[in-house]
XYZ file of N, CA, C and O in Angstrom:
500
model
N 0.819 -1.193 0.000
C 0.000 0.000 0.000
C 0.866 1.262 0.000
O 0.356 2.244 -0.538
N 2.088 1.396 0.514
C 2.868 2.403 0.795
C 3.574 2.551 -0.190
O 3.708 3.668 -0.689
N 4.284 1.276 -0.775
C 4.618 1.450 -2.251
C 3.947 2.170 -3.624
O 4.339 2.877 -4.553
N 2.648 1.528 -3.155
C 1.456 1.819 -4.077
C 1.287 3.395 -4.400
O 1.162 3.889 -5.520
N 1.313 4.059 -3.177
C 1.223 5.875 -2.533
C 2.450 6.073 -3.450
O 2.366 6.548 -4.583
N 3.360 5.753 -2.984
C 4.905 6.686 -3.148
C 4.955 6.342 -4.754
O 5.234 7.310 -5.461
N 4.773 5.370 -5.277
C 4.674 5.323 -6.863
C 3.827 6.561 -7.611
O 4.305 7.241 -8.518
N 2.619 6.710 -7.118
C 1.623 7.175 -7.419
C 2.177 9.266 -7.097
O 1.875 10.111 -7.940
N 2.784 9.558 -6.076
C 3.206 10.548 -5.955
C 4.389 10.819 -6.636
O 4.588 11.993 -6.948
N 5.522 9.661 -7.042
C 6.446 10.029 -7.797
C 6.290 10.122 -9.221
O 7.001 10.895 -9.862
N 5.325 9.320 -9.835
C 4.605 9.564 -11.157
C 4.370 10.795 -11.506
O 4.752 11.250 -12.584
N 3.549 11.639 -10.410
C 2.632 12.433 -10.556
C 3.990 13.859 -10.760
O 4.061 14.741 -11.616
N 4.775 13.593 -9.736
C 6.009 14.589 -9.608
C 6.465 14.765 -10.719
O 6.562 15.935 -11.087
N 6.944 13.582 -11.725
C 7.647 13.371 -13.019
C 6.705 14.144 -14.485
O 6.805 14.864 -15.479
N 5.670 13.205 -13.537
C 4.306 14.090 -14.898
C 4.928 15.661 -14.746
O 5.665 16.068 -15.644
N 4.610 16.545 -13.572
C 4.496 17.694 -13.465
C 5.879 18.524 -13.880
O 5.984 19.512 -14.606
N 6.923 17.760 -13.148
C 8.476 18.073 -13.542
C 8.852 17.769 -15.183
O 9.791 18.331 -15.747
N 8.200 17.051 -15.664
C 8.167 16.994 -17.428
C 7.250 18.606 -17.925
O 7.594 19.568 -18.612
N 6.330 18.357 -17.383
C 5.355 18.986 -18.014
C 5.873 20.930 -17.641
O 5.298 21.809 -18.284
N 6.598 21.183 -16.933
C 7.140 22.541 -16.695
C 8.698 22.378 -17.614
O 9.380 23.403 -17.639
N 9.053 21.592 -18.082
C 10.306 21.677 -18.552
C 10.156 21.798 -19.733
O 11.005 22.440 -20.353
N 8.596 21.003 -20.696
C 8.389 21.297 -21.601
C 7.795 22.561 -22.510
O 7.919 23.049 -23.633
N 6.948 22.792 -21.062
C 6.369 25.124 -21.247
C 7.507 25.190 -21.440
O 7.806 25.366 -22.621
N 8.543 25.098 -20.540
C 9.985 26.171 -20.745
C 10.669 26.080 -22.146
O 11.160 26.964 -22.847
N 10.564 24.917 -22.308
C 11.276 24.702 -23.578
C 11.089 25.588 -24.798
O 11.796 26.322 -25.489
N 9.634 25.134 -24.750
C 8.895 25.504 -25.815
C 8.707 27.323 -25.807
O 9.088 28.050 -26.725
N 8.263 27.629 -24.975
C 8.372 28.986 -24.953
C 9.761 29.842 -25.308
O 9.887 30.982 -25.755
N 10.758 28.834 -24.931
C 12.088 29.592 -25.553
C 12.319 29.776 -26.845
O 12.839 30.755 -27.379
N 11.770 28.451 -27.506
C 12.000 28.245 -29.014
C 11.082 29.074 -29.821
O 10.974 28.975 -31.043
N 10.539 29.757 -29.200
C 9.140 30.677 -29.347
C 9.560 32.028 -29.609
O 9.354 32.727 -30.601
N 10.426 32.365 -28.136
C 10.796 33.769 -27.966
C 11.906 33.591 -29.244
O 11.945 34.453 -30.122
N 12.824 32.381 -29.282
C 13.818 32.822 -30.477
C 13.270 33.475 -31.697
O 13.511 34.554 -32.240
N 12.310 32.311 -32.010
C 11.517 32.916 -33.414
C 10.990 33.838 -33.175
O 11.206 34.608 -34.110
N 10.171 34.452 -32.210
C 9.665 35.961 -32.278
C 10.844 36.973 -32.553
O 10.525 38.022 -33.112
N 12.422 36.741 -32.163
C 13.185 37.436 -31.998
C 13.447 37.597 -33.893
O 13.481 38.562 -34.655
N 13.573 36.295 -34.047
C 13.491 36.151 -35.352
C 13.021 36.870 -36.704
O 13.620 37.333 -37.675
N 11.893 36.772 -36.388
C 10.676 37.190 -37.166
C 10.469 38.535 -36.826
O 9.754 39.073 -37.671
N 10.932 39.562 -35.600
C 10.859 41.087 -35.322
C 12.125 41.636 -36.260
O 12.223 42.778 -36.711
N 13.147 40.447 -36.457
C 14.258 41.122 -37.374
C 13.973 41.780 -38.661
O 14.218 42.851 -39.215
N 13.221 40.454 -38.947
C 12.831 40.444 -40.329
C 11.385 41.385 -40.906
O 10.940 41.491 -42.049
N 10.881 42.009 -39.552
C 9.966 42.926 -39.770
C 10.565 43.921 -40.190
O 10.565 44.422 -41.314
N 11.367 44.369 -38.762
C 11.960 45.518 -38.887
C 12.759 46.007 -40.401
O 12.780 47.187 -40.750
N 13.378 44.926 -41.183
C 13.881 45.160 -42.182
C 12.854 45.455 -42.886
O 12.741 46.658 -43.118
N 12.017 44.744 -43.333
C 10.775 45.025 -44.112
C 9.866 46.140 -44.066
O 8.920 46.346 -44.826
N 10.297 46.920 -42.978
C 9.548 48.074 -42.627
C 10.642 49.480 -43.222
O 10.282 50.656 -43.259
N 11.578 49.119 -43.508
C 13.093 49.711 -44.010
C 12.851 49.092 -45.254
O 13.279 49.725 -46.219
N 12.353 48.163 -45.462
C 12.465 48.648 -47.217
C 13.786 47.416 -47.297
O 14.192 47.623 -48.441
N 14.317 46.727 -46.956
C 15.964 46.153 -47.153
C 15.723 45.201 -47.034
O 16.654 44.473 -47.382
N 14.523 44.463 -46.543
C 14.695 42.903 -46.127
C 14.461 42.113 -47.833
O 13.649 42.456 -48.693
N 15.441 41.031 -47.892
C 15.731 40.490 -49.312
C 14.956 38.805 -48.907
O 14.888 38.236 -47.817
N 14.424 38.339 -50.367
C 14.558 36.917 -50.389
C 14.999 36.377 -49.514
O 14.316 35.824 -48.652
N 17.063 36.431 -49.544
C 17.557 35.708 -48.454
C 17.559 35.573 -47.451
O 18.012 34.540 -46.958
N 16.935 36.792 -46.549
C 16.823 37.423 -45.649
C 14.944 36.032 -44.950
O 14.477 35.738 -43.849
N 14.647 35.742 -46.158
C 13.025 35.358 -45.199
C 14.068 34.105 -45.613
O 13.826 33.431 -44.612
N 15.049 33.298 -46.348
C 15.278 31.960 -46.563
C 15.687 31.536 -45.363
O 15.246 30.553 -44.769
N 17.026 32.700 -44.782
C 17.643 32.216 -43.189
C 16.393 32.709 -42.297
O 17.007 33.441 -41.521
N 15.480 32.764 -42.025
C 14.201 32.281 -41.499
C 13.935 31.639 -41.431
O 13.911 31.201 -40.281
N 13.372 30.718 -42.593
C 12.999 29.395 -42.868
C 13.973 28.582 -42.775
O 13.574 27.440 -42.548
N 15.074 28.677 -42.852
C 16.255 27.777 -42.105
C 16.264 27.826 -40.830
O 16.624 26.742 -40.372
N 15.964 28.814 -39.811
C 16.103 29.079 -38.331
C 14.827 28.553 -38.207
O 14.787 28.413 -36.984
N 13.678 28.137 -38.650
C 12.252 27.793 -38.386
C 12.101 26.348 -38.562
O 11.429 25.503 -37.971
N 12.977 26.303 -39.616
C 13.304 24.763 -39.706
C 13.531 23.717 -38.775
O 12.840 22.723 -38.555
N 14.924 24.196 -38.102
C 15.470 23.496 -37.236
C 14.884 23.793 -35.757
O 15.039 23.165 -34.710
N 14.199 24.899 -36.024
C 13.154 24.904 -34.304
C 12.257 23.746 -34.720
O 12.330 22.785 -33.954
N 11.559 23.631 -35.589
C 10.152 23.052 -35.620
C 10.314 21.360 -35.692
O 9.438 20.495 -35.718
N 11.920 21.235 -35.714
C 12.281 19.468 -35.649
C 12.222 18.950 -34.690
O 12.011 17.744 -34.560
N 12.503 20.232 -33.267
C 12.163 19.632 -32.086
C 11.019 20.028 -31.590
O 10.690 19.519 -30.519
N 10.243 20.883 -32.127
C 8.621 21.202 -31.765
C 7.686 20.529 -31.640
O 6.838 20.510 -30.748
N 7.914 19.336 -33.456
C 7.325 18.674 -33.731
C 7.216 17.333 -32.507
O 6.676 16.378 -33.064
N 7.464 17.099 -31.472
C 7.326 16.249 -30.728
C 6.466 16.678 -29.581
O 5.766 15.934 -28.895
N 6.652 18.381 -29.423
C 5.780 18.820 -27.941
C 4.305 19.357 -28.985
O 3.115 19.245 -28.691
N 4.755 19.790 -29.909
C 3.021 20.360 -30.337
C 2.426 19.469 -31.699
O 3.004 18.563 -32.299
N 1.395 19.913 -31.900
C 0.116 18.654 -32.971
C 1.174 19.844 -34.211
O 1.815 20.860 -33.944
N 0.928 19.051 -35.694
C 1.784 19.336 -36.732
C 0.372 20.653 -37.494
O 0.321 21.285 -38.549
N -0.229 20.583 -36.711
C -1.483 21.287 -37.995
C -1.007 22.968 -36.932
O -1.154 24.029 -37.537
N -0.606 23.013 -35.800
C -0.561 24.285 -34.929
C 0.965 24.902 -35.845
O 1.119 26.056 -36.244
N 2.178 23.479 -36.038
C 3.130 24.353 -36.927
C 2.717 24.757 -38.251
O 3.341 25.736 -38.661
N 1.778 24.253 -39.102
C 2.088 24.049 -40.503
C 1.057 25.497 -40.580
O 0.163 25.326 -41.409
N 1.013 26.551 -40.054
C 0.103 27.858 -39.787
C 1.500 28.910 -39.960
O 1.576 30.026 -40.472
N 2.345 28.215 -39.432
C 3.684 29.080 -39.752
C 4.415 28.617 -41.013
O 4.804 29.496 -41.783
N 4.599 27.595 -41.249
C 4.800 27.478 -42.731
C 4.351 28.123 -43.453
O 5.141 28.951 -43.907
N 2.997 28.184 -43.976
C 2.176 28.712 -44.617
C 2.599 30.479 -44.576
O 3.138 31.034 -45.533
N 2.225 31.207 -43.251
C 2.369 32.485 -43.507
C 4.053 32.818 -43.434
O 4.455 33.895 -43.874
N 4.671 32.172 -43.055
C 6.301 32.202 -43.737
C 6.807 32.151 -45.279
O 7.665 32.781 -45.898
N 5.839 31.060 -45.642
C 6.295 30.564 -47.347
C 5.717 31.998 -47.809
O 6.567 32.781 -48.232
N 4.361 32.446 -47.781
C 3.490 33.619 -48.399
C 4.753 34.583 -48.522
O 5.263 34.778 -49.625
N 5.439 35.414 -46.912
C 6.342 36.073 -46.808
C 7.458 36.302 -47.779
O 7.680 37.263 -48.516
N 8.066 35.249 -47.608
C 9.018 34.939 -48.575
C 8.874 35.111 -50.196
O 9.734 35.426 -51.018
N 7.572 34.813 -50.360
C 7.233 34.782 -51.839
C 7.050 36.275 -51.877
O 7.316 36.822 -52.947
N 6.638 37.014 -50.880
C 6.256 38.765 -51.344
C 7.723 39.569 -51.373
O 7.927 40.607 -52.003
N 8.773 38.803 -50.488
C 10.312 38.695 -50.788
C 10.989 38.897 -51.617
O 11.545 39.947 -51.938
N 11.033 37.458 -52.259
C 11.426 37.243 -53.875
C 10.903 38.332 -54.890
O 11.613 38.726 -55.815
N 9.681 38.777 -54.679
C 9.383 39.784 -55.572
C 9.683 41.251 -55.356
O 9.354 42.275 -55.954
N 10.568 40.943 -54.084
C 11.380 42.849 -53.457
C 9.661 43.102 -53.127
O 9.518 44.318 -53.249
N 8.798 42.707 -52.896
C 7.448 43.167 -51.879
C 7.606 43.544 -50.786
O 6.816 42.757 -50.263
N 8.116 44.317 -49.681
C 8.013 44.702 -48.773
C 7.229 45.034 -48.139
O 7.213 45.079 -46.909
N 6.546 45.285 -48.780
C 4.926 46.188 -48.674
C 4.095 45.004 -48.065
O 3.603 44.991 -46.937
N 4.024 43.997 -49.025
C 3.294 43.148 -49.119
C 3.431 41.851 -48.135
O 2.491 41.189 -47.694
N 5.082 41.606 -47.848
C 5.436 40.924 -46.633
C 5.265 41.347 -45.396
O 5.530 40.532 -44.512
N 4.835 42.565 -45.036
C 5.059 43.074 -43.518
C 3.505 42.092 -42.873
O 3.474 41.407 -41.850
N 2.595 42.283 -43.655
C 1.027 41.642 -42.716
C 1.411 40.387 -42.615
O 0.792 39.933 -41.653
N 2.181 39.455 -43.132
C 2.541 37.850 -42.981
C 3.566 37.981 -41.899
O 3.448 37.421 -40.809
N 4.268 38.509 -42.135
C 5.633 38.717 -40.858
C 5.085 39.079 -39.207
O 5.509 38.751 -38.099
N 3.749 40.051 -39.752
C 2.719 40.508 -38.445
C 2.093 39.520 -37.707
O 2.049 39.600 -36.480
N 1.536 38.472 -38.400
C 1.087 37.326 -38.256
C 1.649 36.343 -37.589
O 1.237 35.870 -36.530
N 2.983 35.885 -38.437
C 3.641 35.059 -38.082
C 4.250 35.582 -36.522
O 4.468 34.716 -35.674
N 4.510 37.055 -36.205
C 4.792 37.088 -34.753
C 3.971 37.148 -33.765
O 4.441 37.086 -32.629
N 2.436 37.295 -33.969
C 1.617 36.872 -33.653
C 1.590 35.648 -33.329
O 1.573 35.313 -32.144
N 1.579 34.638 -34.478
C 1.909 33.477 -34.169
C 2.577 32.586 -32.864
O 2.115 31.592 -32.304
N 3.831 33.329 -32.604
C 4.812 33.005 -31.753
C 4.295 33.051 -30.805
O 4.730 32.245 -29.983
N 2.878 34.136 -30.229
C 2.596 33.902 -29.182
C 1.561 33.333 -28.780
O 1.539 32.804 -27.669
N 0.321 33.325 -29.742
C -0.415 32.507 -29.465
C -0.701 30.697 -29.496
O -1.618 29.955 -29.147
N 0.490 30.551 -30.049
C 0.675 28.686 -30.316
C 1.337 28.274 -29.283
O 1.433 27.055 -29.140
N 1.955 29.150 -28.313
C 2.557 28.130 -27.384
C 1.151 28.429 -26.113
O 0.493 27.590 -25.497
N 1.101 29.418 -26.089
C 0.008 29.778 -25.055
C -1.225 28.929 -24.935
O -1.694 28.502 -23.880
N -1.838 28.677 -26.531
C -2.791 28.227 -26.849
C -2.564 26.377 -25.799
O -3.485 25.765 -25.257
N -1.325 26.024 -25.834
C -0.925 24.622 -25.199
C -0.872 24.406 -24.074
O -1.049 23.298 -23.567
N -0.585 25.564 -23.416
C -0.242 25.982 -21.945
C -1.050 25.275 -20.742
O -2.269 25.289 -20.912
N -0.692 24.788 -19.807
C -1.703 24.221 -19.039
C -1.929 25.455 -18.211
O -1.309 26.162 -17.416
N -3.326 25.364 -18.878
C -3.942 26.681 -18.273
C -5.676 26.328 -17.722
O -6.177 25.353 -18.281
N -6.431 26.953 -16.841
C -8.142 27.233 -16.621
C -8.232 27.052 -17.775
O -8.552 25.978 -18.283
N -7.903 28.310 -18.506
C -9.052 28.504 -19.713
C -8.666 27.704 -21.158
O -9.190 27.829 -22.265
N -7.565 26.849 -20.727
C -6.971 26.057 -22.033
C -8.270 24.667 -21.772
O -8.950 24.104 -22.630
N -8.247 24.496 -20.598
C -9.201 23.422 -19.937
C -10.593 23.690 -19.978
O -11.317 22.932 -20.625
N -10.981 24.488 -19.485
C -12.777 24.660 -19.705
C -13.462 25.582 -21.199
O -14.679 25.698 -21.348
């Protein structure tokens, strides 16, 4: 019976001690890309941000989303694909204009997809 308890409380510890290591995680890989994606505003708001400029994006988005893909569902990343690829394409065409509302989005993004996961009240009811 005492075994039974102390299993049952060390489970529960591990659950909880996983489950705060993974917010942390994730929220970091979050703040990077927001850091990310404010670069690439800011250029775009200057008029200077190039093609290459959204590609090393999508290279830095890349390699976040290899380890994402294990803490979050693939349909919450593939929302940043999407308004990343758009970006890029208004890029390639020297659009600046036209990339800043996808870039707006996408940092948007950053904050509502991890939040949206968050063990939270209102994630729950």
């Amino acid at each position: 019976m005492i075994r039974t308890i102390a299993s049952i409380f060390i489970t529960l510890g591990l659950i909880f001690g996983v489950s705060v290591w993974e917010t942390k995680r994730v929220d970091k890989a979050f703040n990077e890309l927001r850091a990310t994606f404010e670069t690439l505003q800011e250029k775009a708001e200057l008029g200077t941000a190039t093609y290459n400029d959204g590609v090393a994006a999508r290279s830095f988005w890349d390699k976040k989303k290899e380890t994402l893909h294990f803490w979050l569902p693939h349909t919450a990343l593939q929302e940043i694909d999407f308004q990343l690829n758009e970006a890029i394409g208004f890029l390639s065409l020297d659009d600046n204009e036209g990339a800043l509302p996808k870039i707006e989005v996408l940092i948007g993004l950053t904050d509502a997809i991890p939040h949206s996961y968050n063990f939270d009240v209102k994630n729950i009811f």
